[in-house]
Amino acid sequence: MAATILADDDDDDMNPFTSIMLLAPTRQPPKPESEEDHQNQSPLSSSKAGITSQQLLDQNNYYLHSINSHLLIRQLPSQGLSFQLWPAATTLVTLLDTHSSQSTIPNPLSTLFKAQENRPLRILELGSGTGLVGIAAAALLSANVTVTDLPHVLCNLHFNVEANSKLLQVNQGAKVNIAGLSWGVDEDMKAIGKEYDLILGSDLVYHDRLYKPLIKTLRFFLLGNDDGSKKKRVAFVMAHLKRWKKESAFFKMARKLFDVDIIHSDPPSHGARVGVVVYRMVGKCFLSINSVPS
């Protein structure tokens, strides 16, 4: 049963680096990225010539039990936080896999995936990073998924989608589209469009300077249409691992616009005080996007 969120700022700050789970245990924790890191980061080369042999070996296989298949995901930790796997992504993939194998049994995602007549489920993923969640969602749900991130991340997304193209082909209806999306940028959001049945995201609440752009992006996709008309009810499912008290500012903003509740939580692991929590957010009373202050 979902639990409504009442407060998010009671715990002490968490160590952000000990809470990042890189599935190869010998890897060093990532260095924090500054705003300049993002601005100065150059795109990855589209050819193997620009990638070292060590980077080519930095891959992970993920077994999806419900479809008896493996996903191959390349990580490039030296390129930044967007190029490595975070704990919330694996939690969300596990939930999707469980739902796929137990679709007739009530589970945390049961009410979110309603069969669509004569078409695949349409899913949008925000802040896709390596693409693990979006690619897994497409394969597990035979869905049409659009994965998004900043322009400098897209080359690795293309690599990982292509690496799993055969898996997607054998699952009828499964498709992964790739698009650039800077949160809060009207041009990017309008280019992607609003015709989605579900929005996914994992470990998005990290840099506090991005809280407002993320909220603006969620307003665009979850609330009413620009002409003031109501839109169908679309949920945002976000897996998140708490690291700092300051994250409560994001959830306070979110609760002004959306009904926010918890649909799943992992127990703490690896000596952490908290585990990954999966939230569901839906627009309050189908508010029009124009009725909400910026």
PDB file of C-alpha atoms in Angstrom:
ATOM      1  CA  MET A   1       0.000   0.000   0.000  1.00  0.00           C
ATOM      2  CA  ALA A   2       1.289   3.456  -0.869  1.00  0.00           C
ATOM      3  CA  ALA A   3       2.322   5.701   1.983  1.00  0.00           C
ATOM      4  CA  THR A   4       1.799   9.456   1.706  1.00  0.00           C
ATOM      5  CA  ILE A   5       4.923  11.537   2.251  1.00  0.00           C
ATOM      6  CA  LEU A   6       4.728  13.778   5.304  1.00  0.00           C
ATOM      7  CA  ALA A   7       8.310  14.934   5.805  1.00  0.00           C
ATOM      8  CA  ASP A   8      11.677  14.525   4.167  1.00  0.00           C
ATOM      9  CA  ASP A   9      14.056  16.549   6.314  1.00  0.00           C
ATOM     10  CA  ASP A  10      14.322  14.692   9.608  1.00  0.00           C
ATOM     11  CA  ASP A  11      17.432  12.649   8.899  1.00  0.00           C
ATOM     12  CA  ASP A  12      21.040  13.734   9.019  1.00  0.00           C
ATOM     13  CA  ASP A  13      22.898  14.293   5.777  1.00  0.00           C
ATOM     14  CA  MET A  14      24.025  11.125   4.058  1.00  0.00           C
ATOM     15  CA  ASN A  15      27.443  10.594   2.537  1.00  0.00           C
ATOM     16  CA  PRO A  16      26.691  10.864  -1.210  1.00  0.00           C
ATOM     17  CA  PHE A  17      29.630   8.792  -2.314  1.00  0.00           C
ATOM     18  CA  THR A  18      29.295   5.774  -0.048  1.00  0.00           C
ATOM     19  CA  SER A  19      25.667   5.557  -1.204  1.00  0.00           C
ATOM     20  CA  ILE A  20      26.532   5.318  -4.900  1.00  0.00           C
ATOM     21  CA  MET A  21      26.479   1.654  -5.858  1.00  0.00           C
ATOM     22  CA  LEU A  22      28.860   0.791  -8.674  1.00  0.00           C
ATOM     23  CA  LEU A  23      28.319  -2.855  -9.300  1.00  0.00           C
ATOM     24  CA  ALA A  24      32.031  -3.610  -9.687  1.00  0.00           C
ATOM     25  CA  PRO A  25      33.174  -3.376  -6.047  1.00  0.00           C
ATOM     26  CA  THR A  26      36.767  -2.404  -6.831  1.00  0.00           C
ATOM     27  CA  ARG A  27      35.835   0.865  -8.508  1.00  0.00           C
ATOM     28  CA  GLN A  28      36.579   4.119  -6.747  1.00  0.00           C
ATOM     29  CA  PRO A  29      33.668   6.425  -5.836  1.00  0.00           C
ATOM     30  CA  PRO A  30      33.091   9.221  -8.351  1.00  0.00           C
ATOM     31  CA  LYS A  31      34.330  12.731  -7.795  1.00  0.00           C
ATOM     32  CA  PRO A  32      31.586  15.346  -7.455  1.00  0.00           C
ATOM     33  CA  GLU A  33      30.806  17.275 -10.609  1.00  0.00           C
ATOM     34  CA  SER A  34      30.693  21.046 -10.542  1.00  0.00           C
ATOM     35  CA  GLU A  35      28.551  23.140 -12.843  1.00  0.00           C
ATOM     36  CA  GLU A  36      31.680  23.835 -14.864  1.00  0.00           C
ATOM     37  CA  ASP A  37      32.216  20.091 -15.252  1.00  0.00           C
ATOM     38  CA  HIS A  38      28.887  19.839 -17.056  1.00  0.00           C
ATOM     39  CA  GLN A  39      29.508  22.887 -19.226  1.00  0.00           C
ATOM     40  CA  ASN A  40      33.017  21.845 -20.251  1.00  0.00           C
ATOM     41  CA  GLN A  41      32.381  18.150 -20.699  1.00  0.00           C
ATOM     42  CA  SER A  42      32.987  17.134 -24.305  1.00  0.00           C
ATOM     43  CA  PRO A  43      30.772  14.595 -26.075  1.00  0.00           C
ATOM     44  CA  LEU A  44      32.032  11.047 -26.340  1.00  0.00           C
ATOM     45  CA  SER A  45      33.458  10.022 -29.648  1.00  0.00           C
ATOM     46  CA  SER A  46      31.022   7.999 -31.738  1.00  0.00           C
ATOM     47  CA  SER A  47      33.864   5.726 -32.802  1.00  0.00           C
ATOM     48  CA  LYS A  48      35.850   3.294 -30.688  1.00  0.00           C
ATOM     49  CA  ALA A  49      39.003   5.241 -31.496  1.00  0.00           C
ATOM     50  CA  GLY A  50      38.193   7.772 -28.767  1.00  0.00           C
ATOM     51  CA  ILE A  51      37.501   5.160 -26.092  1.00  0.00           C
ATOM     52  CA  THR A  52      40.225   3.330 -24.209  1.00  0.00           C
ATOM     53  CA  SER A  53      40.373  -0.446 -23.890  1.00  0.00           C
ATOM     54  CA  GLN A  54      39.651  -0.099 -20.171  1.00  0.00           C
ATOM     55  CA  GLN A  55      36.457   1.809 -20.959  1.00  0.00           C
ATOM     56  CA  LEU A  56      35.398  -0.862 -23.435  1.00  0.00           C
ATOM     57  CA  LEU A  57      35.765  -3.443 -20.665  1.00  0.00           C
ATOM     58  CA  ASP A  58      33.735  -1.358 -18.240  1.00  0.00           C
ATOM     59  CA  GLN A  59      30.441  -3.054 -18.994  1.00  0.00           C
ATOM     60  CA  ASN A  60      27.824  -4.848 -16.946  1.00  0.00           C
ATOM     61  CA  ASN A  61      25.409  -7.622 -17.793  1.00  0.00           C
ATOM     62  CA  TYR A  62      21.979  -7.555 -16.153  1.00  0.00           C
ATOM     63  CA  TYR A  63      19.789 -10.607 -16.110  1.00  0.00           C
ATOM     64  CA  LEU A  64      16.058  -9.998 -16.522  1.00  0.00           C
ATOM     65  CA  HIS A  65      14.390 -13.022 -14.964  1.00  0.00           C
ATOM     66  CA  SER A  66      10.917 -12.518 -16.386  1.00  0.00           C
ATOM     67  CA  ILE A  67      12.096 -12.683 -20.000  1.00  0.00           C
ATOM     68  CA  ASN A  68      15.206 -14.842 -19.437  1.00  0.00           C
ATOM     69  CA  SER A  69      17.457 -12.309 -21.139  1.00  0.00           C
ATOM     70  CA  HIS A  70      20.551 -10.226 -20.456  1.00  0.00           C
ATOM     71  CA  LEU A  71      21.043  -6.487 -20.863  1.00  0.00           C
ATOM     72  CA  LEU A  72      24.495  -5.133 -21.634  1.00  0.00           C
ATOM     73  CA  ILE A  73      25.195  -1.674 -20.220  1.00  0.00           C
ATOM     74  CA  ARG A  74      28.439   0.234 -20.719  1.00  0.00           C
ATOM     75  CA  GLN A  75      29.602   2.566 -17.973  1.00  0.00           C
ATOM     76  CA  LEU A  76      32.245   5.261 -18.451  1.00  0.00           C
ATOM     77  CA  PRO A  77      32.973   6.490 -14.899  1.00  0.00           C
ATOM     78  CA  SER A  78      35.787   8.795 -15.988  1.00  0.00           C
ATOM     79  CA  GLN A  79      33.279  10.801 -18.037  1.00  0.00           C
ATOM     80  CA  GLY A  80      31.148  11.823 -15.048  1.00  0.00           C
ATOM     81  CA  LEU A  81      28.149  10.888 -12.931  1.00  0.00           C
ATOM     82  CA  SER A  82      25.796  10.488 -15.887  1.00  0.00           C
ATOM     83  CA  PHE A  83      27.916   7.655 -17.271  1.00  0.00           C
ATOM     84  CA  GLN A  84      27.709   5.270 -14.335  1.00  0.00           C
ATOM     85  CA  LEU A  85      24.989   3.317 -12.595  1.00  0.00           C
ATOM     86  CA  TRP A  86      23.386   4.559  -9.416  1.00  0.00           C
ATOM     87  CA  PRO A  87      21.535   2.378  -6.891  1.00  0.00           C
ATOM     88  CA  ALA A  88      18.042   3.678  -7.629  1.00  0.00           C
ATOM     89  CA  ALA A  89      18.238   2.513 -11.248  1.00  0.00           C
ATOM     90  CA  THR A  90      18.793  -1.105 -10.257  1.00  0.00           C
ATOM     91  CA  THR A  91      15.917  -0.933  -7.763  1.00  0.00           C
ATOM     92  CA  LEU A  92      13.564   0.373 -10.440  1.00  0.00           C
ATOM     93  CA  VAL A  93      14.661  -2.307 -12.923  1.00  0.00           C
ATOM     94  CA  THR A  94      14.058  -4.986 -10.280  1.00  0.00           C
ATOM     95  CA  LEU A  95      10.527  -3.646  -9.726  1.00  0.00           C
ATOM     96  CA  LEU A  96       9.857  -3.658 -13.465  1.00  0.00           C
ATOM     97  CA  ASP A  97      11.180  -7.207 -13.742  1.00  0.00           C
ATOM     98  CA  THR A  98       9.009  -8.354 -10.832  1.00  0.00           C
ATOM     99  CA  HIS A  99       5.950  -6.718 -12.366  1.00  0.00           C
ATOM    100  CA  SER A 100       6.655  -8.376 -15.710  1.00  0.00           C
ATOM    101  CA  SER A 101       6.889 -11.819 -14.106  1.00  0.00           C
ATOM    102  CA  GLN A 102       3.917 -11.312 -11.757  1.00  0.00           C
ATOM    103  CA  SER A 103       1.626  -9.058 -13.776  1.00  0.00           C
ATOM    104  CA  THR A 104      -1.471 -10.913 -12.563  1.00  0.00           C
ATOM    105  CA  ILE A 105      -0.453 -10.546  -8.907  1.00  0.00           C
ATOM    106  CA  PRO A 106      -0.813  -7.176  -7.115  1.00  0.00           C
ATOM    107  CA  ASN A 107       2.572  -5.449  -6.860  1.00  0.00           C
ATOM    108  CA  PRO A 108       3.774  -1.839  -6.437  1.00  0.00           C
ATOM    109  CA  LEU A 109       3.456  -1.138 -10.170  1.00  0.00           C
ATOM    110  CA  SER A 110       0.178  -2.967 -10.854  1.00  0.00           C
ATOM    111  CA  THR A 111      -2.016   0.124 -11.065  1.00  0.00           C
ATOM    112  CA  LEU A 112       0.413   2.036 -13.279  1.00  0.00           C
ATOM    113  CA  PHE A 113       0.540  -0.236 -16.311  1.00  0.00           C
ATOM    114  CA  LYS A 114      -2.839  -0.388 -17.970  1.00  0.00           C
ATOM    115  CA  ALA A 115      -3.184  -2.212 -21.242  1.00  0.00           C
ATOM    116  CA  GLN A 116      -3.440   0.119 -24.238  1.00  0.00           C
ATOM    117  CA  GLU A 117      -5.688  -0.827 -27.107  1.00  0.00           C
ATOM    118  CA  ASN A 118      -3.831  -1.647 -30.307  1.00  0.00           C
ATOM    119  CA  ARG A 119      -0.589   0.045 -29.316  1.00  0.00           C
ATOM    120  CA  PRO A 120       2.418  -0.399 -27.016  1.00  0.00           C
ATOM    121  CA  LEU A 121       2.727   1.478 -23.743  1.00  0.00           C
ATOM    122  CA  ARG A 122       4.430   4.862 -24.260  1.00  0.00           C
ATOM    123  CA  ILE A 123       7.009   5.707 -21.592  1.00  0.00           C
ATOM    124  CA  LEU A 124       9.296   8.710 -21.104  1.00  0.00           C
ATOM    125  CA  GLU A 125      12.422   8.447 -18.960  1.00  0.00           C
ATOM    126  CA  LEU A 126      14.029  11.587 -17.541  1.00  0.00           C
ATOM    127  CA  GLY A 127      17.754  11.737 -16.846  1.00  0.00           C
ATOM    128  CA  SER A 128      18.391   8.345 -18.412  1.00  0.00           C
ATOM    129  CA  GLY A 129      22.173   8.290 -17.925  1.00  0.00           C
ATOM    130  CA  THR A 130      23.352   4.884 -19.144  1.00  0.00           C
ATOM    131  CA  GLY A 131      19.817   3.968 -20.255  1.00  0.00           C
ATOM    132  CA  LEU A 132      19.472   0.883 -18.046  1.00  0.00           C
ATOM    133  CA  VAL A 133      15.959   1.703 -16.819  1.00  0.00           C
ATOM    134  CA  GLY A 134      14.563   2.795 -20.167  1.00  0.00           C
ATOM    135  CA  ILE A 135      16.000  -0.126 -22.132  1.00  0.00           C
ATOM    136  CA  ALA A 136      14.819  -2.586 -19.487  1.00  0.00           C
ATOM    137  CA  ALA A 137      11.338  -1.035 -19.481  1.00  0.00           C
ATOM    138  CA  ALA A 138      11.092  -1.391 -23.259  1.00  0.00           C
ATOM    139  CA  ALA A 139      12.169  -5.039 -23.174  1.00  0.00           C
ATOM    140  CA  LEU A 140      10.134  -6.058 -20.124  1.00  0.00           C
ATOM    141  CA  LEU A 141       6.902  -4.273 -21.071  1.00  0.00           C
ATOM    142  CA  SER A 142       7.198  -4.397 -24.880  1.00  0.00           C
ATOM    143  CA  ALA A 143       6.906  -0.630 -24.619  1.00  0.00           C
ATOM    144  CA  ASN A 144       7.809   2.345 -26.781  1.00  0.00           C
ATOM    145  CA  VAL A 145      10.278   4.210 -24.556  1.00  0.00           C
ATOM    146  CA  THR A 146      11.914   7.587 -25.083  1.00  0.00           C
ATOM    147  CA  VAL A 147      15.141   7.937 -23.086  1.00  0.00           C
ATOM    148  CA  THR A 148      16.429  11.464 -22.506  1.00  0.00           C
ATOM    149  CA  ASP A 149      19.440  13.270 -21.105  1.00  0.00           C
ATOM    150  CA  LEU A 150      21.819  16.151 -21.788  1.00  0.00           C
ATOM    151  CA  PRO A 151      23.465  16.251 -25.235  1.00  0.00           C
ATOM    152  CA  HIS A 152      26.899  15.087 -24.028  1.00  0.00           C
ATOM    153  CA  VAL A 153      25.333  11.900 -22.595  1.00  0.00           C
ATOM    154  CA  LEU A 154      23.526  10.807 -25.749  1.00  0.00           C
ATOM    155  CA  CYS A 155      26.444   9.056 -27.459  1.00  0.00           C
ATOM    156  CA  ASN A 156      26.725   6.484 -24.684  1.00  0.00           C
ATOM    157  CA  LEU A 157      22.941   6.112 -24.673  1.00  0.00           C
ATOM    158  CA  HIS A 158      23.076   5.320 -28.389  1.00  0.00           C
ATOM    159  CA  PHE A 159      25.816   2.769 -27.706  1.00  0.00           C
ATOM    160  CA  ASN A 160      23.790   0.971 -25.044  1.00  0.00           C
ATOM    161  CA  VAL A 161      20.574   0.975 -27.055  1.00  0.00           C
ATOM    162  CA  GLU A 162      22.416  -0.479 -30.046  1.00  0.00           C
ATOM    163  CA  ALA A 163      24.138  -3.065 -27.825  1.00  0.00           C
ATOM    164  CA  ASN A 164      20.694  -4.366 -26.861  1.00  0.00           C
ATOM    165  CA  SER A 165      19.000  -4.016 -30.248  1.00  0.00           C
ATOM    166  CA  LYS A 166      18.539  -7.769 -30.751  1.00  0.00           C
ATOM    167  CA  LEU A 167      16.826  -8.094 -27.380  1.00  0.00           C
ATOM    168  CA  LEU A 168      14.454  -5.267 -28.268  1.00  0.00           C
ATOM    169  CA  GLN A 169      13.689  -6.786 -31.665  1.00  0.00           C
ATOM    170  CA  VAL A 170      12.537 -10.104 -30.224  1.00  0.00           C
ATOM    171  CA  ASN A 171      10.104  -8.380 -27.847  1.00  0.00           C
ATOM    172  CA  GLN A 172       7.219  -7.304 -30.043  1.00  0.00           C
ATOM    173  CA  GLY A 173       6.456  -3.609 -29.720  1.00  0.00           C
ATOM    174  CA  ALA A 174       9.668  -2.828 -27.818  1.00  0.00           C
ATOM    175  CA  LYS A 175      11.353   0.314 -29.093  1.00  0.00           C
ATOM    176  CA  VAL A 176      13.773   2.849 -27.609  1.00  0.00           C
ATOM    177  CA  ASN A 177      13.999   6.400 -28.931  1.00  0.00           C
ATOM    178  CA  ILE A 178      16.763   8.787 -27.821  1.00  0.00           C
ATOM    179  CA  ALA A 179      16.284  12.521 -27.342  1.00  0.00           C
ATOM    180  CA  GLY A 180      18.172  15.405 -25.784  1.00  0.00           C
ATOM    181  CA  LEU A 181      16.362  17.108 -22.924  1.00  0.00           C
ATOM    182  CA  SER A 182      17.629  19.904 -20.721  1.00  0.00           C
ATOM    183  CA  TRP A 183      15.165  20.156 -17.842  1.00  0.00           C
ATOM    184  CA  GLY A 184      12.988  23.236 -17.909  1.00  0.00           C
ATOM    185  CA  VAL A 185      13.884  24.213 -21.482  1.00  0.00           C
ATOM    186  CA  ASP A 186      10.590  24.813 -23.294  1.00  0.00           C
ATOM    187  CA  GLU A 187      11.975  24.035 -26.737  1.00  0.00           C
ATOM    188  CA  ASP A 188      13.282  20.633 -25.641  1.00  0.00           C
ATOM    189  CA  MET A 189      10.094  19.669 -23.812  1.00  0.00           C
ATOM    190  CA  LYS A 190       7.790  20.690 -26.648  1.00  0.00           C
ATOM    191  CA  ALA A 191       9.932  18.779 -29.160  1.00  0.00           C
ATOM    192  CA  ILE A 192       9.482  15.594 -27.121  1.00  0.00           C
ATOM    193  CA  GLY A 193       5.726  16.112 -26.716  1.00  0.00           C
ATOM    194  CA  LYS A 194       3.285  15.025 -24.025  1.00  0.00           C
ATOM    195  CA  GLU A 195       1.806  11.824 -25.385  1.00  0.00           C
ATOM    196  CA  TYR A 196       3.052   9.408 -22.742  1.00  0.00           C
ATOM    197  CA  ASP A 197       1.335   6.918 -20.474  1.00  0.00           C
ATOM    198  CA  LEU A 198       4.043   6.938 -17.794  1.00  0.00           C
ATOM    199  CA  ILE A 199       7.137   8.927 -16.799  1.00  0.00           C
ATOM    200  CA  LEU A 200      10.129   7.205 -15.161  1.00  0.00           C
ATOM    201  CA  GLY A 201      13.251   8.484 -13.427  1.00  0.00           C
ATOM    202  CA  SER A 202      15.927   7.348 -10.991  1.00  0.00           C
ATOM    203  CA  ASP A 203      18.342   9.295  -8.776  1.00  0.00           C
ATOM    204  CA  LEU A 204      17.330  12.609 -10.323  1.00  0.00           C
ATOM    205  CA  VAL A 205      17.334  14.705  -7.140  1.00  0.00           C
ATOM    206  CA  TYR A 206      21.040  15.400  -6.743  1.00  0.00           C
ATOM    207  CA  HIS A 207      22.200  18.920  -7.683  1.00  0.00           C
ATOM    208  CA  ASP A 208      20.032  21.494  -5.893  1.00  0.00           C
ATOM    209  CA  ARG A 209      20.381  23.975  -8.761  1.00  0.00           C
ATOM    210  CA  LEU A 210      18.349  21.525 -10.859  1.00  0.00           C
ATOM    211  CA  TYR A 211      15.384  21.180  -8.467  1.00  0.00           C
ATOM    212  CA  LYS A 212      13.367  23.983 -10.079  1.00  0.00           C
ATOM    213  CA  PRO A 213      14.128  22.927 -13.676  1.00  0.00           C
ATOM    214  CA  LEU A 214      13.081  19.366 -12.783  1.00  0.00           C
ATOM    215  CA  ILE A 215       9.846  20.621 -11.209  1.00  0.00           C
ATOM    216  CA  LYS A 216       9.150  22.700 -14.323  1.00  0.00           C
ATOM    217  CA  THR A 217       9.708  19.618 -16.471  1.00  0.00           C
ATOM    218  CA  LEU A 218       7.330  17.546 -14.343  1.00  0.00           C
ATOM    219  CA  ARG A 219       4.709  20.301 -14.548  1.00  0.00           C
ATOM    220  CA  PHE A 220       4.916  20.159 -18.323  1.00  0.00           C
ATOM    221  CA  PHE A 221       4.466  16.396 -18.581  1.00  0.00           C
ATOM    222  CA  LEU A 222       2.090  15.714 -15.670  1.00  0.00           C
ATOM    223  CA  LEU A 223      -0.271  18.671 -15.491  1.00  0.00           C
ATOM    224  CA  GLY A 224      -2.925  20.059 -17.820  1.00  0.00           C
ATOM    225  CA  ASN A 225      -2.511  21.139 -21.411  1.00  0.00           C
ATOM    226  CA  ASP A 226      -1.423  24.604 -22.486  1.00  0.00           C
ATOM    227  CA  ASP A 227      -4.967  25.554 -23.541  1.00  0.00           C
ATOM    228  CA  GLY A 228      -6.283  24.948 -20.022  1.00  0.00           C
ATOM    229  CA  SER A 229      -7.930  21.639 -20.853  1.00  0.00           C
ATOM    230  CA  LYS A 230      -7.454  18.595 -18.668  1.00  0.00           C
ATOM    231  CA  LYS A 231      -5.238  15.742 -19.773  1.00  0.00           C
ATOM    232  CA  LYS A 232      -5.271  12.073 -18.939  1.00  0.00           C
ATOM    233  CA  ARG A 233      -3.840  11.046 -15.592  1.00  0.00           C
ATOM    234  CA  VAL A 234      -0.123  10.347 -16.003  1.00  0.00           C
ATOM    235  CA  ALA A 235       2.105   9.198 -13.148  1.00  0.00           C
ATOM    236  CA  PHE A 236       5.768   9.903 -12.542  1.00  0.00           C
ATOM    237  CA  VAL A 237       7.591   7.006 -10.864  1.00  0.00           C
ATOM    238  CA  MET A 238      10.909   8.042  -9.340  1.00  0.00           C
ATOM    239  CA  ALA A 239      13.393   5.828  -7.514  1.00  0.00           C
ATOM    240  CA  HIS A 240      15.547   7.866  -5.141  1.00  0.00           C
ATOM    241  CA  LEU A 241      18.271   7.366  -2.547  1.00  0.00           C
ATOM    242  CA  LYS A 242      18.394  10.185  -0.009  1.00  0.00           C
ATOM    243  CA  ARG A 243      21.789  11.804   0.510  1.00  0.00           C
ATOM    244  CA  TRP A 244      21.288  15.318   1.911  1.00  0.00           C
ATOM    245  CA  LYS A 245      18.784  17.282   3.992  1.00  0.00           C
ATOM    246  CA  LYS A 246      18.586  19.860   1.215  1.00  0.00           C
ATOM    247  CA  GLU A 247      16.662  17.357  -0.921  1.00  0.00           C
ATOM    248  CA  SER A 248      13.598  18.141   1.205  1.00  0.00           C
ATOM    249  CA  ALA A 249      13.328  21.416  -0.747  1.00  0.00           C
ATOM    250  CA  PHE A 250      12.569  19.458  -3.909  1.00  0.00           C
ATOM    251  CA  PHE A 251       9.879  17.352  -2.241  1.00  0.00           C
ATOM    252  CA  LYS A 252       8.255  20.443  -0.693  1.00  0.00           C
ATOM    253  CA  MET A 253       7.981  21.988  -4.153  1.00  0.00           C
ATOM    254  CA  ALA A 254       6.688  18.730  -5.601  1.00  0.00           C
ATOM    255  CA  ARG A 255       3.948  18.344  -2.976  1.00  0.00           C
ATOM    256  CA  LYS A 256       2.513  21.748  -3.907  1.00  0.00           C
ATOM    257  CA  LEU A 257       1.739  20.449  -7.394  1.00  0.00           C
ATOM    258  CA  PHE A 258       1.506  16.685  -7.111  1.00  0.00           C
ATOM    259  CA  ASP A 259       0.116  13.985  -4.877  1.00  0.00           C
ATOM    260  CA  VAL A 260       3.283  12.234  -3.704  1.00  0.00           C
ATOM    261  CA  ASP A 261       3.359   8.801  -2.109  1.00  0.00           C
ATOM    262  CA  ILE A 262       5.727   5.901  -1.593  1.00  0.00           C
ATOM    263  CA  ILE A 263       5.041   2.672  -3.463  1.00  0.00           C
ATOM    264  CA  HIS A 264       8.195   0.758  -2.515  1.00  0.00           C
ATOM    265  CA  SER A 265      11.241   1.016  -0.276  1.00  0.00           C
ATOM    266  CA  ASP A 266      14.399  -1.072  -0.071  1.00  0.00           C
ATOM    267  CA  PRO A 267      16.054  -1.877   3.249  1.00  0.00           C
ATOM    268  CA  PRO A 268      19.391  -0.112   3.847  1.00  0.00           C
ATOM    269  CA  SER A 269      22.415  -1.913   2.451  1.00  0.00           C
ATOM    270  CA  HIS A 270      26.207  -1.667   2.542  1.00  0.00           C
ATOM    271  CA  GLY A 271      26.177   0.091   5.903  1.00  0.00           C
ATOM    272  CA  ALA A 272      23.862   2.873   4.740  1.00  0.00           C
ATOM    273  CA  ARG A 273      21.208   4.357   7.016  1.00  0.00           C
ATOM    274  CA  VAL A 274      18.518   4.421   4.348  1.00  0.00           C
ATOM    275  CA  GLY A 275      17.561   2.386   1.299  1.00  0.00           C
ATOM    276  CA  VAL A 276      16.198   3.342  -2.093  1.00  0.00           C
ATOM    277  CA  VAL A 277      12.630   4.672  -2.014  1.00  0.00           C
ATOM    278  CA  VAL A 278      10.293   4.632  -5.019  1.00  0.00           C
ATOM    279  CA  TYR A 279       7.823   7.519  -5.234  1.00  0.00           C
ATOM    280  CA  ARG A 280       4.705   7.990  -7.328  1.00  0.00           C
ATOM    281  CA  MET A 281       3.656  11.523  -8.276  1.00  0.00           C
ATOM    282  CA  VAL A 282       0.464  12.550 -10.056  1.00  0.00           C
ATOM    283  CA  GLY A 283      -0.940  16.009 -10.690  1.00  0.00           C
ATOM    284  CA  LYS A 284      -3.323  17.365  -8.067  1.00  0.00           C
ATOM    285  CA  CYS A 285      -6.884  17.609  -9.362  1.00  0.00           C
ATOM    286  CA  PHE A 286      -5.654  17.637 -12.965  1.00  0.00           C
ATOM    287  CA  LEU A 287      -4.409  21.217 -12.607  1.00  0.00           C
ATOM    288  CA  SER A 288      -3.888  23.189 -15.777  1.00  0.00           C
ATOM    289  CA  ILE A 289      -0.254  23.977 -16.430  1.00  0.00           C
ATOM    290  CA  ASN A 290      -1.254  27.642 -16.820  1.00  0.00           C
ATOM    291  CA  SER A 291      -2.905  27.711 -13.383  1.00  0.00           C
ATOM    292  CA  VAL A 292       0.345  26.907 -11.576  1.00  0.00           C
ATOM    293  CA  PRO A 293       2.876  29.649 -10.777  1.00  0.00           C
ATOM    294  CA  SER A 294       6.389  29.186 -12.138  1.00  0.00           C
TER     295      SER A 294
END
